[in-house]
mmCIF file of C-alpha atoms and ligand atoms in Angstrom:
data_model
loop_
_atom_site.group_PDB
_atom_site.id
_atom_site.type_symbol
_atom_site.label_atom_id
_atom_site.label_comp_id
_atom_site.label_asym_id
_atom_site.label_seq_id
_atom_site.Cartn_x
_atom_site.Cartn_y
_atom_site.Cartn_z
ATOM 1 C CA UNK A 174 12.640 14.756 12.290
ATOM 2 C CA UNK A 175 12.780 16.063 9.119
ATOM 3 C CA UNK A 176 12.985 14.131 5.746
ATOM 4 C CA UNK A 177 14.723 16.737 3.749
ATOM 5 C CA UNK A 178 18.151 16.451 3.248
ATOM 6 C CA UNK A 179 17.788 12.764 4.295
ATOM 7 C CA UNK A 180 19.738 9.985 2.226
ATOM 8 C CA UNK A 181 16.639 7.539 1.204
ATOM 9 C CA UNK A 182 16.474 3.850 0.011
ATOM 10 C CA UNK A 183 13.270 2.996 -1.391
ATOM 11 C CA UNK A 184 12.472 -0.253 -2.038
ATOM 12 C CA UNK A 185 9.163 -1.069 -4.324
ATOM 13 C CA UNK A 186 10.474 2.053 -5.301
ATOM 14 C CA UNK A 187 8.960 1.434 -9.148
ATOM 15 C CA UNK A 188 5.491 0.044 -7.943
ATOM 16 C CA UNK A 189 2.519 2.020 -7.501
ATOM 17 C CA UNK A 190 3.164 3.836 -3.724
ATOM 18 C CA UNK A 191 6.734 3.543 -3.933
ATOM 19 C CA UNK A 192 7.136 5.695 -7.382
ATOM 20 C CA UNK A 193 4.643 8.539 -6.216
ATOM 21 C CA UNK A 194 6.926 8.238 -2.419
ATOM 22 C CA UNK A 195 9.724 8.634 -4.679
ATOM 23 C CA UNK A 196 8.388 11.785 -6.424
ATOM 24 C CA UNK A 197 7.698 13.008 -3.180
ATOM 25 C CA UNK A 198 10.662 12.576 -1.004
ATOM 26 C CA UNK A 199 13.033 14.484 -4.038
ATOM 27 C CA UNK A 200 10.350 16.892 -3.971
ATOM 28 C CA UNK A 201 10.909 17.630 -0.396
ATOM 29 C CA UNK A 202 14.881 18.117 -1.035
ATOM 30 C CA UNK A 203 15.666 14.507 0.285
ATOM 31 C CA UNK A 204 18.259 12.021 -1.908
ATOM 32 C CA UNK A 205 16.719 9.001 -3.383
ATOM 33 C CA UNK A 206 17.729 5.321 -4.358
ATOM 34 C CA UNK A 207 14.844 2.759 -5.672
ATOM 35 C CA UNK A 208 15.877 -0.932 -5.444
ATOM 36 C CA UNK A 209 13.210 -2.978 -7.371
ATOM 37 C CA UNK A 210 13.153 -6.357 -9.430
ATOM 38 C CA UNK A 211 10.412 -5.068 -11.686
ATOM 39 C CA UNK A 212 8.183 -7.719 -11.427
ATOM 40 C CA UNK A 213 5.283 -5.368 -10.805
ATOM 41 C CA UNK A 214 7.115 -2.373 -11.396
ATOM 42 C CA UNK A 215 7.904 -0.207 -14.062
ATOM 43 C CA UNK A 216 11.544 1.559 -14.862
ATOM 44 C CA UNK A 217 10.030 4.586 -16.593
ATOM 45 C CA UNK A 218 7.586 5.740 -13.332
ATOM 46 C CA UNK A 219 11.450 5.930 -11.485
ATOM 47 C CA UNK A 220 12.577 9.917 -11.744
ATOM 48 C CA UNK A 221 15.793 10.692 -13.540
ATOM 49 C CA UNK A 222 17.265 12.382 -10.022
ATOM 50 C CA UNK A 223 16.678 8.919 -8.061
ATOM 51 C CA UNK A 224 19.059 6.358 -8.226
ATOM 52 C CA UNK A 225 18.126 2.902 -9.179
ATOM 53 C CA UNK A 226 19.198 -0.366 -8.444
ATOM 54 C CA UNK A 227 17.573 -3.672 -10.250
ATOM 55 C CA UNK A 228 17.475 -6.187 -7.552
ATOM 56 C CA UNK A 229 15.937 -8.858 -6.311
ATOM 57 C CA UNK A 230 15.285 -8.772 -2.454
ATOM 58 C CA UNK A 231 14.370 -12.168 -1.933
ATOM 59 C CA UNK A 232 18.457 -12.677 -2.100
ATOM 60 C CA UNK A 233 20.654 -12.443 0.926
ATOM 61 C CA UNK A 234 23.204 -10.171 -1.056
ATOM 62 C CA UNK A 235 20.684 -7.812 -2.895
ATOM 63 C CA UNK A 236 21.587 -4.817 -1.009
ATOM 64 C CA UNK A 237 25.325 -5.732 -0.510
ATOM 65 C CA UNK A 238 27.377 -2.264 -1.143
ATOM 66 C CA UNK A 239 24.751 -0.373 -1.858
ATOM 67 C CA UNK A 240 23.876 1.073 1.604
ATOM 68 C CA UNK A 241 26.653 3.228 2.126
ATOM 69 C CA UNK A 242 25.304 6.536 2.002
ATOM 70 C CA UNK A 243 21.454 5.279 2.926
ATOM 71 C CA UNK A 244 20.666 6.582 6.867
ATOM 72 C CA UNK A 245 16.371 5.869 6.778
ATOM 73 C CA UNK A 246 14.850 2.925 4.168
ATOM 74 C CA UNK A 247 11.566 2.830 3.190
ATOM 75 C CA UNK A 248 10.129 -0.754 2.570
ATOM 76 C CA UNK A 249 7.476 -0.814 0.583
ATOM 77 C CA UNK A 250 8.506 -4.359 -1.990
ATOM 78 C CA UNK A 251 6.371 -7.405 -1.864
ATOM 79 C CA UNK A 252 4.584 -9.567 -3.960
ATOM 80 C CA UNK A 253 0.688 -8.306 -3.674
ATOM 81 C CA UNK A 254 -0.646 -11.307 -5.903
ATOM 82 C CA UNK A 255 -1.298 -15.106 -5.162
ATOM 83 C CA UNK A 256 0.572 -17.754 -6.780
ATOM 84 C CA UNK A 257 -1.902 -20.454 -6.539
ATOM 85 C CA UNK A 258 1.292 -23.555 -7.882
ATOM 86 C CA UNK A 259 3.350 -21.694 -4.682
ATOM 87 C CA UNK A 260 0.775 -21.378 -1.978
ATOM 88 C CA UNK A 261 3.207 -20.446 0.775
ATOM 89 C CA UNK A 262 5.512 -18.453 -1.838
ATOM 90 C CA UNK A 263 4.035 -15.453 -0.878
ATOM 91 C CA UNK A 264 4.401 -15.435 2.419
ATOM 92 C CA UNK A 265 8.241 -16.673 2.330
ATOM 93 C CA UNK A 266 9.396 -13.669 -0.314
ATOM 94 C CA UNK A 267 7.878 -11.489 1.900
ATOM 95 C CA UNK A 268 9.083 -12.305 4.770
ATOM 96 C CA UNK A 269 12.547 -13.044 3.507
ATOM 97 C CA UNK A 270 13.028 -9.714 2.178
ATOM 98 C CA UNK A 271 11.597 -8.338 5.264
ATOM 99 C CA UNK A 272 14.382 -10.180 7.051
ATOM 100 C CA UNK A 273 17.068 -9.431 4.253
ATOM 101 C CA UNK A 274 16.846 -5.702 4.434
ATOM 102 C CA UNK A 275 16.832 -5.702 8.167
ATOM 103 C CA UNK A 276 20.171 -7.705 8.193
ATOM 104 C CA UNK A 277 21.766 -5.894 5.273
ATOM 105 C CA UNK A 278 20.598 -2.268 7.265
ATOM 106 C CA UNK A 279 22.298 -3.882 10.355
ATOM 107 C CA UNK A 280 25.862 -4.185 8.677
ATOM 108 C CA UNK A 281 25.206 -0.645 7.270
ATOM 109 C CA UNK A 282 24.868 0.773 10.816
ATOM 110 C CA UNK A 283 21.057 1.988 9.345
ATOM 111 C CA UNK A 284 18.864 2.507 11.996
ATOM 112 C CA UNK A 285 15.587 3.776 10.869
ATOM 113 C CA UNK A 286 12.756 1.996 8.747
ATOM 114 C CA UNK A 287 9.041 2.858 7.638
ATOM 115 C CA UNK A 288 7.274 -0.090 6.854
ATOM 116 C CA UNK A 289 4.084 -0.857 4.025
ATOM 117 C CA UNK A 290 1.883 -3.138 6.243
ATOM 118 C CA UNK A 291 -1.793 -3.846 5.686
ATOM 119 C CA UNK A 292 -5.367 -3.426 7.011
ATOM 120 C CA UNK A 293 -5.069 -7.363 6.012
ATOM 121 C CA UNK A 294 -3.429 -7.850 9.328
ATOM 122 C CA UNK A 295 -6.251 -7.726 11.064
ATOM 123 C CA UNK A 296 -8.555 -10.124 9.521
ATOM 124 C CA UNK A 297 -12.615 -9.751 10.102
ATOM 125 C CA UNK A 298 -12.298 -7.317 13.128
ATOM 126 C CA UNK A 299 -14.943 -4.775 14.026
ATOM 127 C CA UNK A 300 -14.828 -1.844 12.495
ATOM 128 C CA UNK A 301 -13.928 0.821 12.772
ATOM 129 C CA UNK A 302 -10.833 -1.201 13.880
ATOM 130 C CA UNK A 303 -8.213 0.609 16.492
ATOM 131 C CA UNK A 304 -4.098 -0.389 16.280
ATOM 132 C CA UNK A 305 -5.027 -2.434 19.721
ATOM 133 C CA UNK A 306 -7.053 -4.504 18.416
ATOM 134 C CA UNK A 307 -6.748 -8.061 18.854
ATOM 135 C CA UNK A 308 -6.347 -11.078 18.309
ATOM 136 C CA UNK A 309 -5.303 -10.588 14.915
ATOM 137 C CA UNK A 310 -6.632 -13.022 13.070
ATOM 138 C CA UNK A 311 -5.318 -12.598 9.157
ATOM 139 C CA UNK A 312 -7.465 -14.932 6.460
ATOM 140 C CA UNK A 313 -4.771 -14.442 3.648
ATOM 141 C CA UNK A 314 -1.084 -15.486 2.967
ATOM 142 C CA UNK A 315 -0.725 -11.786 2.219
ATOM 143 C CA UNK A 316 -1.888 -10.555 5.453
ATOM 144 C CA UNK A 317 0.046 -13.484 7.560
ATOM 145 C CA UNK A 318 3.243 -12.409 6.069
ATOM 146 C CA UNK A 319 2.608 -7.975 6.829
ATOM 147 C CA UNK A 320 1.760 -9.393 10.026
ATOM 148 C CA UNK A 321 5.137 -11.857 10.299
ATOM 149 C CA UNK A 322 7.208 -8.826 8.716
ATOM 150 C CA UNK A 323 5.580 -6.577 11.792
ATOM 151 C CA UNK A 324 7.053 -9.148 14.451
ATOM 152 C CA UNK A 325 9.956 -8.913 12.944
ATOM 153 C CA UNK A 326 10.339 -5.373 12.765
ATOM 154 C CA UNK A 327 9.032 -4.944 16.475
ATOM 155 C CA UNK A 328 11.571 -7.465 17.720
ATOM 156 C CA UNK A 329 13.862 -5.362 16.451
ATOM 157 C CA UNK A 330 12.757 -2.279 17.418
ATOM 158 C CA UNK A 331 12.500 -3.516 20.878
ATOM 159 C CA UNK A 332 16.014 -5.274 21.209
ATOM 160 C CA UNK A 333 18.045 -3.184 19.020
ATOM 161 C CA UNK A 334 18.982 0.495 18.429
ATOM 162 C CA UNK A 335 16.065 0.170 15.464
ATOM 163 C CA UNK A 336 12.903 3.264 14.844
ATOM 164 C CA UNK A 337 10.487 1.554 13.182
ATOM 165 C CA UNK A 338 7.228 3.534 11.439
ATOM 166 C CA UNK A 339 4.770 0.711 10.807
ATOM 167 C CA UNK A 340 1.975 2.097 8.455
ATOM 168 C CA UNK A 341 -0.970 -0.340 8.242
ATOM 169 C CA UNK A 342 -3.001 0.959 4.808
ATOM 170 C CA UNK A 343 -6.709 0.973 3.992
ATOM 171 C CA UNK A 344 -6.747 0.759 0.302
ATOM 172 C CA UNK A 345 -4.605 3.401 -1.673
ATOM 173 C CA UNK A 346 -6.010 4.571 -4.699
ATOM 174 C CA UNK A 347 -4.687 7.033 -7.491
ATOM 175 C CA UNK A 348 -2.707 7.385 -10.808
ATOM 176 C CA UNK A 349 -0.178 4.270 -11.799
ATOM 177 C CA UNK A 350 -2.802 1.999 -9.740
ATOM 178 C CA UNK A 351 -3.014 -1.187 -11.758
ATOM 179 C CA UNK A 352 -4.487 -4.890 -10.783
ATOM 180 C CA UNK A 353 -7.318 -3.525 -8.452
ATOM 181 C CA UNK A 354 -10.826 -2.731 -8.838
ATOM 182 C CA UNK A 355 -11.293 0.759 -10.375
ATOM 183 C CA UNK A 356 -8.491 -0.317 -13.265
ATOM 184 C CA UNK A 357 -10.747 -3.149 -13.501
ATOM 185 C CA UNK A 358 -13.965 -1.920 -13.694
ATOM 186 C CA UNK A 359 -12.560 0.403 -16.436
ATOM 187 C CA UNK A 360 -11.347 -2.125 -18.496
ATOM 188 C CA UNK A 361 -14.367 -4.657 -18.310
ATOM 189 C CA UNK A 362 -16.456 -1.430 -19.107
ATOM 190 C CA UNK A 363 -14.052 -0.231 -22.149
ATOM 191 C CA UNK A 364 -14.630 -4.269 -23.401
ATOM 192 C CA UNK A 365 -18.422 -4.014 -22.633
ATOM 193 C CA UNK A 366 -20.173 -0.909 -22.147
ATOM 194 C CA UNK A 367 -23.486 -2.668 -21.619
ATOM 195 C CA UNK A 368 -22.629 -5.261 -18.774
ATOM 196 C CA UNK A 369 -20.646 -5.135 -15.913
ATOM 197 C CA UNK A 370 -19.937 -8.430 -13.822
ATOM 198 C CA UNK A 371 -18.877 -7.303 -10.521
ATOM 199 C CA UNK A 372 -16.863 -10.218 -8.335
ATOM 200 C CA UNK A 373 -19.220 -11.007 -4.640
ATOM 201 C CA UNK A 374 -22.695 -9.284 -3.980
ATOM 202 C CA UNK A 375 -21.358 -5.738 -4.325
ATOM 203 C CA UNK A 376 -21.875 -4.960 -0.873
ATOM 204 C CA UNK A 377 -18.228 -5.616 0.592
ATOM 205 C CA UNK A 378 -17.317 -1.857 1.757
ATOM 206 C CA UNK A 379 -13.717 -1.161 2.518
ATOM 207 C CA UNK A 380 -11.611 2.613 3.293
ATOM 208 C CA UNK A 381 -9.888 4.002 0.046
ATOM 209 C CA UNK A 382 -6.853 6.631 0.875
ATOM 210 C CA UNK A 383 -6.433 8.979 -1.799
ATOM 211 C CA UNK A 384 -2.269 8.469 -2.998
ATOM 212 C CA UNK A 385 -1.835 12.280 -1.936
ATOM 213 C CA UNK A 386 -2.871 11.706 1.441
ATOM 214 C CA UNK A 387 -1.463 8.331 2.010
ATOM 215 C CA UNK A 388 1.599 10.257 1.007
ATOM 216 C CA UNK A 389 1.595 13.322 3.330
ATOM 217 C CA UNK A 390 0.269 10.890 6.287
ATOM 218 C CA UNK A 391 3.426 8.512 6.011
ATOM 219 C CA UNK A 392 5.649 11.462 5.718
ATOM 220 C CA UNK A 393 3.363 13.040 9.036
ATOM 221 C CA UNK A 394 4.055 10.070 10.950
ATOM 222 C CA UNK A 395 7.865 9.569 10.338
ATOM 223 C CA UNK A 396 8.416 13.247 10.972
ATOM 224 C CA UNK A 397 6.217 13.453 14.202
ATOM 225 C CA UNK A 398 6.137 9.657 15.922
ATOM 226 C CA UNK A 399 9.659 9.483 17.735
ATOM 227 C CA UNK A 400 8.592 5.779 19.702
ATOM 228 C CA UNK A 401 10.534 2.785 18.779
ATOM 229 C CA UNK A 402 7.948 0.843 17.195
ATOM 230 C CA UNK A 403 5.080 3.697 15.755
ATOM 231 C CA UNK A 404 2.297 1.663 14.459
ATOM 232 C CA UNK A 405 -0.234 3.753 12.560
ATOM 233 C CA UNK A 406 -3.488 3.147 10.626
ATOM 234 C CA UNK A 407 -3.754 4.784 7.150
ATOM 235 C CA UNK A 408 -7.138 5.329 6.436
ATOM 236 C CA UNK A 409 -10.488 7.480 5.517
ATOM 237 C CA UNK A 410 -13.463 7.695 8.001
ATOM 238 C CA UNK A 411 -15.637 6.830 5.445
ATOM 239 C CA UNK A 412 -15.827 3.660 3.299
ATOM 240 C CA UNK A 413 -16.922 2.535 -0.309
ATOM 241 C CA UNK A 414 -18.760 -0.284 -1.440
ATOM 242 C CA UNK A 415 -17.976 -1.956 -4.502
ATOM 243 C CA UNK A 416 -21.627 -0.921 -5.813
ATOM 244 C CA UNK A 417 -20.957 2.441 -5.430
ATOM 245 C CA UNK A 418 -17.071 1.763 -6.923
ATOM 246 C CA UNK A 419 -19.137 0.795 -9.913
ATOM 247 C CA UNK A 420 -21.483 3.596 -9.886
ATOM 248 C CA UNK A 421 -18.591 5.976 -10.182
ATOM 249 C CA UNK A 422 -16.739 4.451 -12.676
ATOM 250 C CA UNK A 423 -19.773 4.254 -15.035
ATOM 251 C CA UNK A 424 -20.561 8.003 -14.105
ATOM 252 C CA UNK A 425 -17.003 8.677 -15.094
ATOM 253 C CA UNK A 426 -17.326 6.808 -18.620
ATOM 254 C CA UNK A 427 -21.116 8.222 -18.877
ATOM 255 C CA UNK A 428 -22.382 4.411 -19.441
ATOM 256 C CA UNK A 429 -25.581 2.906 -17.745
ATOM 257 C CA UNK A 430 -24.083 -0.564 -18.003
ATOM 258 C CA UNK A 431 -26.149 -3.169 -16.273
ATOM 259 C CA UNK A 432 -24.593 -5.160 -12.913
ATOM 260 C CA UNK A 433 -24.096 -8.520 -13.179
ATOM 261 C CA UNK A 434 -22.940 -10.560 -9.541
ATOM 262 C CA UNK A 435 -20.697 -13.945 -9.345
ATOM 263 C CA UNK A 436 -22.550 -14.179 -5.733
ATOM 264 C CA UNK A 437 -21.081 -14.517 -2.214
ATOM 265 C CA UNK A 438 -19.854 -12.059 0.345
ATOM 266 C CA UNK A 439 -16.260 -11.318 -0.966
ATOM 267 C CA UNK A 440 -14.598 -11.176 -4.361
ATOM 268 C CA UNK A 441 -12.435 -13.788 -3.624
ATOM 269 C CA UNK A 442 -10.896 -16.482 -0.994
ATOM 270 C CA UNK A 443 -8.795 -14.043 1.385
ATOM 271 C CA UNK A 444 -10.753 -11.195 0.257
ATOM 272 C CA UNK A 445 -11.899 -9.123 4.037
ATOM 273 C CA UNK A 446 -15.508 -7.992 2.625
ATOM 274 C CA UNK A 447 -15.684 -5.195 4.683
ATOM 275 C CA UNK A 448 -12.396 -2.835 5.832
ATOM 276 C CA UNK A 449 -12.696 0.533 7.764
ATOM 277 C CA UNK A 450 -9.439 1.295 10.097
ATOM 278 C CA UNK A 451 -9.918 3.727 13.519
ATOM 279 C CA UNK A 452 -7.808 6.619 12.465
ATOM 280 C CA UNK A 453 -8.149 8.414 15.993
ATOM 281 C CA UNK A 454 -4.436 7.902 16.798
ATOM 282 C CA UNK A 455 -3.561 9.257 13.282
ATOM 283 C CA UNK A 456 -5.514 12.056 14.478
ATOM 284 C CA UNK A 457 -4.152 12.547 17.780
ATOM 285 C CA UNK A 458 -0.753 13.336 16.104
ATOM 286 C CA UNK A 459 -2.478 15.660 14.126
ATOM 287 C CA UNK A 460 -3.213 14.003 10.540
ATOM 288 C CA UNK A 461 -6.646 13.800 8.482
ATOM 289 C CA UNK A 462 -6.927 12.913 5.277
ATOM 290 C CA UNK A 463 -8.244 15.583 3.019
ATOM 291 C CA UNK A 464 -10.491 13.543 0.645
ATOM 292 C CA UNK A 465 -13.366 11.061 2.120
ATOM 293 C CA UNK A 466 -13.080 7.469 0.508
ATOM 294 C CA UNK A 467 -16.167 8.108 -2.762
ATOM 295 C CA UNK A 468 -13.868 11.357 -3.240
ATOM 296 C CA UNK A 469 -10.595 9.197 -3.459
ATOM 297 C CA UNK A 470 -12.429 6.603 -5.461
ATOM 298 C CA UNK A 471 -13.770 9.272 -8.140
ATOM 299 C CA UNK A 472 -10.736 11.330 -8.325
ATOM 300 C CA UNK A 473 -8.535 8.100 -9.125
ATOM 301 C CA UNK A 474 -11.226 7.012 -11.690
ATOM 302 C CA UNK A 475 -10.725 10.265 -13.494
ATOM 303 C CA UNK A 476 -6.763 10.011 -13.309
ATOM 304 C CA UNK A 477 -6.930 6.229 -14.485
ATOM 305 C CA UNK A 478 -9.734 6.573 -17.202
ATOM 306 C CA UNK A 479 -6.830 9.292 -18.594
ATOM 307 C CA UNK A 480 -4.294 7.321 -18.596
ATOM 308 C CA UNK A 481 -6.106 4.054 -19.972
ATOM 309 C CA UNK A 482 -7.170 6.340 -22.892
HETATM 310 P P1 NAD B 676 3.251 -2.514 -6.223
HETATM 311 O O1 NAD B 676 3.151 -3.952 -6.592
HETATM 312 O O2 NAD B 676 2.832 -1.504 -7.249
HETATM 313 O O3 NAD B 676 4.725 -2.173 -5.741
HETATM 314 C C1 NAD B 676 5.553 -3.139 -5.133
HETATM 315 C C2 NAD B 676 6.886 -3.115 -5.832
HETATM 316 O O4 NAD B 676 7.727 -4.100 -5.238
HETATM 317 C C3 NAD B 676 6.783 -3.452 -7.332
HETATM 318 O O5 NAD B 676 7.380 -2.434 -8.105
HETATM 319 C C4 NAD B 676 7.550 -4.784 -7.463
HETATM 320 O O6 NAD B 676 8.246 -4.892 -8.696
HETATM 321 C C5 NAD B 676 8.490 -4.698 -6.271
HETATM 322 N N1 NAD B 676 8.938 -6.029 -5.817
HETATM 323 C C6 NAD B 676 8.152 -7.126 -5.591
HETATM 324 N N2 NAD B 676 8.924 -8.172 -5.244
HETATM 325 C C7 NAD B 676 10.208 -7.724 -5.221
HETATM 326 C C8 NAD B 676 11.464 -8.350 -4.958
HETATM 327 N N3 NAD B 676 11.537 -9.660 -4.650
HETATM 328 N N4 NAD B 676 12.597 -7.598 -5.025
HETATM 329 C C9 NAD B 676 12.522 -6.269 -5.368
HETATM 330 N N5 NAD B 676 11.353 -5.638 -5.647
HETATM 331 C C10 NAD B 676 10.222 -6.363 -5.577
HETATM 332 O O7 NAD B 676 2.411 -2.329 -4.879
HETATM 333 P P2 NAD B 676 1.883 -0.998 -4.160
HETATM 334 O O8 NAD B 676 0.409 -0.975 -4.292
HETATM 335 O O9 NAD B 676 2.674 0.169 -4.588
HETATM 336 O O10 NAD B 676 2.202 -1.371 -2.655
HETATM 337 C C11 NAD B 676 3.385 -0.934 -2.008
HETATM 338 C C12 NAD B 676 3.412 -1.534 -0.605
HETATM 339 O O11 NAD B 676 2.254 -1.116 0.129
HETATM 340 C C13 NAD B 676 3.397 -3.066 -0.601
HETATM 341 O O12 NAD B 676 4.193 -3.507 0.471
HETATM 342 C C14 NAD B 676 1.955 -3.395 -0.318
HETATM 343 O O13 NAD B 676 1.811 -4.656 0.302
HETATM 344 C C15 NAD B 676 1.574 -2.260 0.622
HETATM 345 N N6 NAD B 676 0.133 -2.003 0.625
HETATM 346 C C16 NAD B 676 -0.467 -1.489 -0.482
HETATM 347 C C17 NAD B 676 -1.835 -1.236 -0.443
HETATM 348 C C18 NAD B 676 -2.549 -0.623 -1.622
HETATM 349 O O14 NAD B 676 -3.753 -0.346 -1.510
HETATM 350 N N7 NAD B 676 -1.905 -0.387 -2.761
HETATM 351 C C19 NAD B 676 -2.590 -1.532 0.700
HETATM 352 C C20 NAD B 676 -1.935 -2.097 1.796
HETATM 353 C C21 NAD B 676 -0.572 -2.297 1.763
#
């Protein structure tokens, strides 16, 4: 299947993925409409040639007479950050736009979906850790709800005239990234050149996908996976630790700043310390990324140090 002259809903479409996705998918000669509430996203990283539609998904009726010309959606919206006052509010917008865009793409007559989950999904698993793995276990909100939007999806998939592409990600790095730890790192090391305070020990390690080949590996898999339900892992074969995160950044700003820790395995509650996904299945339909995770972690750096100039 090819995704050229394809008519393309995007949603998330002015977030991070979902704007370089965008970029991509008119690239390739394929029509494009973004739906996004731009809470996280921005209007200006949307492409003149792509439609856009300001929206909130969370609502029954966002998509209501808009789908008429859409025939494959990519769902890429949710809420990445914790609301500590709404503990559960993640997991219910996620899940209710998860649900919303599969009813809306029901009336439509839509029948084909590729779906953002997460490495999240499968909690503190051995690593390098397959697509069979189980039981999955998720610690965070964030990770329950990919995994809730998954059973969804696959209930569908299984009981309906539905294709589903389920990408689970490693951590997808590269230009327009904001509210993660090379942006960060940057801008703790633009405050204070001398010190850094780095959240855990340092030593959590976790797979960063270069934005390039996260692209070219979802558009791999929708083109070449033709099962009902395609579940892939989006990875490297390598992995980073949040030391060496550090030493690149500094490298990159040519600063010796000193490391300071806050202590304790993980950055945060939820946080998996340490992430590396199989990709062997990835391989098997005959995908590799072309950058290991340090070069994905240093070529974002230089990308993000440019445009926090
Ligand atoms: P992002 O926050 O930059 O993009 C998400 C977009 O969704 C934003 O533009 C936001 O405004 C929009 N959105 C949020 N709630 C919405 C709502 N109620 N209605 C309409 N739009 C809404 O995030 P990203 O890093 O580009 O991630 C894209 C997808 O990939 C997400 O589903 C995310 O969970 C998944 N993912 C990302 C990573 C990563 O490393 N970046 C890793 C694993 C999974």
């Amino acid at each position: 299947m090819s995704l050229s002259d394809r008519n393309v809903l995007v949603t998330g479409g002015a977030g991070f993925i979902g704007s370089h996705l965008t970029e991509r998918l008119l690239a390739d000669g394929a029509s494009v409409t973004v739906v996004d509430n731009l809470s996280n996203g921005d209007r200006g990283r949307v492409p003149d040639d792509a439609g856009f539609l300001e929206a909130d998904l969370t609502e029954p009726d966002a998509l209501e007479g808009h789908l008429d010309d859409v025939d494959l959606v990519f769902h890429l919206a949710a809420s990445k950050h914790v609301d500590t006052d709404r503990p559960h509010g993640q997991f219910d917008d996620n899940t209710r736009m998860t649900r919303n865009i599969l009813e809306a793409m029901a009336d439509a007559g839509i029948t084909e979906i590729a779906y953002t989950s997460s490495s999240t999904v499968y909690g503190e698993a051995p690593r390098p850790t397959p697509e069979d793995y189980a039981p999955l276990e998720p610690i965070s909100a964030y990770g329950a709800s990919k995994l809730a939007d998954e059973g969804l999806l696959s209930a569908r998939a299984h009981s309906h005239d539905l294709s589903v592409w389920n990408f689970r990600f490693a951590n997808v790095v590269g230009p327009r990234l904001r509210g993660a730890v090379i942006p960060d790192f940057i801008e703790k090391l633009r405050d204070d050149p001398e010190t850094l305070t780095i959240l855990g020990d340092g030593r959590q390690e976790k797979s960063y996908l270069y934005i390039e080949d996260c692209l070219d590996a979802m558009c791999h898999v929708v083109e070449n996976a033709d099962g009902a339900m395609n579940t892939y892992n989006l990875g490297t074969r390598t992995t980073t630790s949040v030391d060496r995160i550090a030493a690149i950044v500094a490298d990159e700003l040519d600063l010796e700043p000193a490391f300071e820790y806050t202590g304790g395995d993980r950055g945060w509650t939820g946080d998996v310390p340490k992430m590396r996904l199989s990709i062997e299945k990835l391989a098997a339909l005959g995908w590799e990324p072309r950058r290991s995770s340090d070069e994905a972690v240093r070529q974002a750096t230089r990308k993000i140090i440019e445009e926090l100039r």
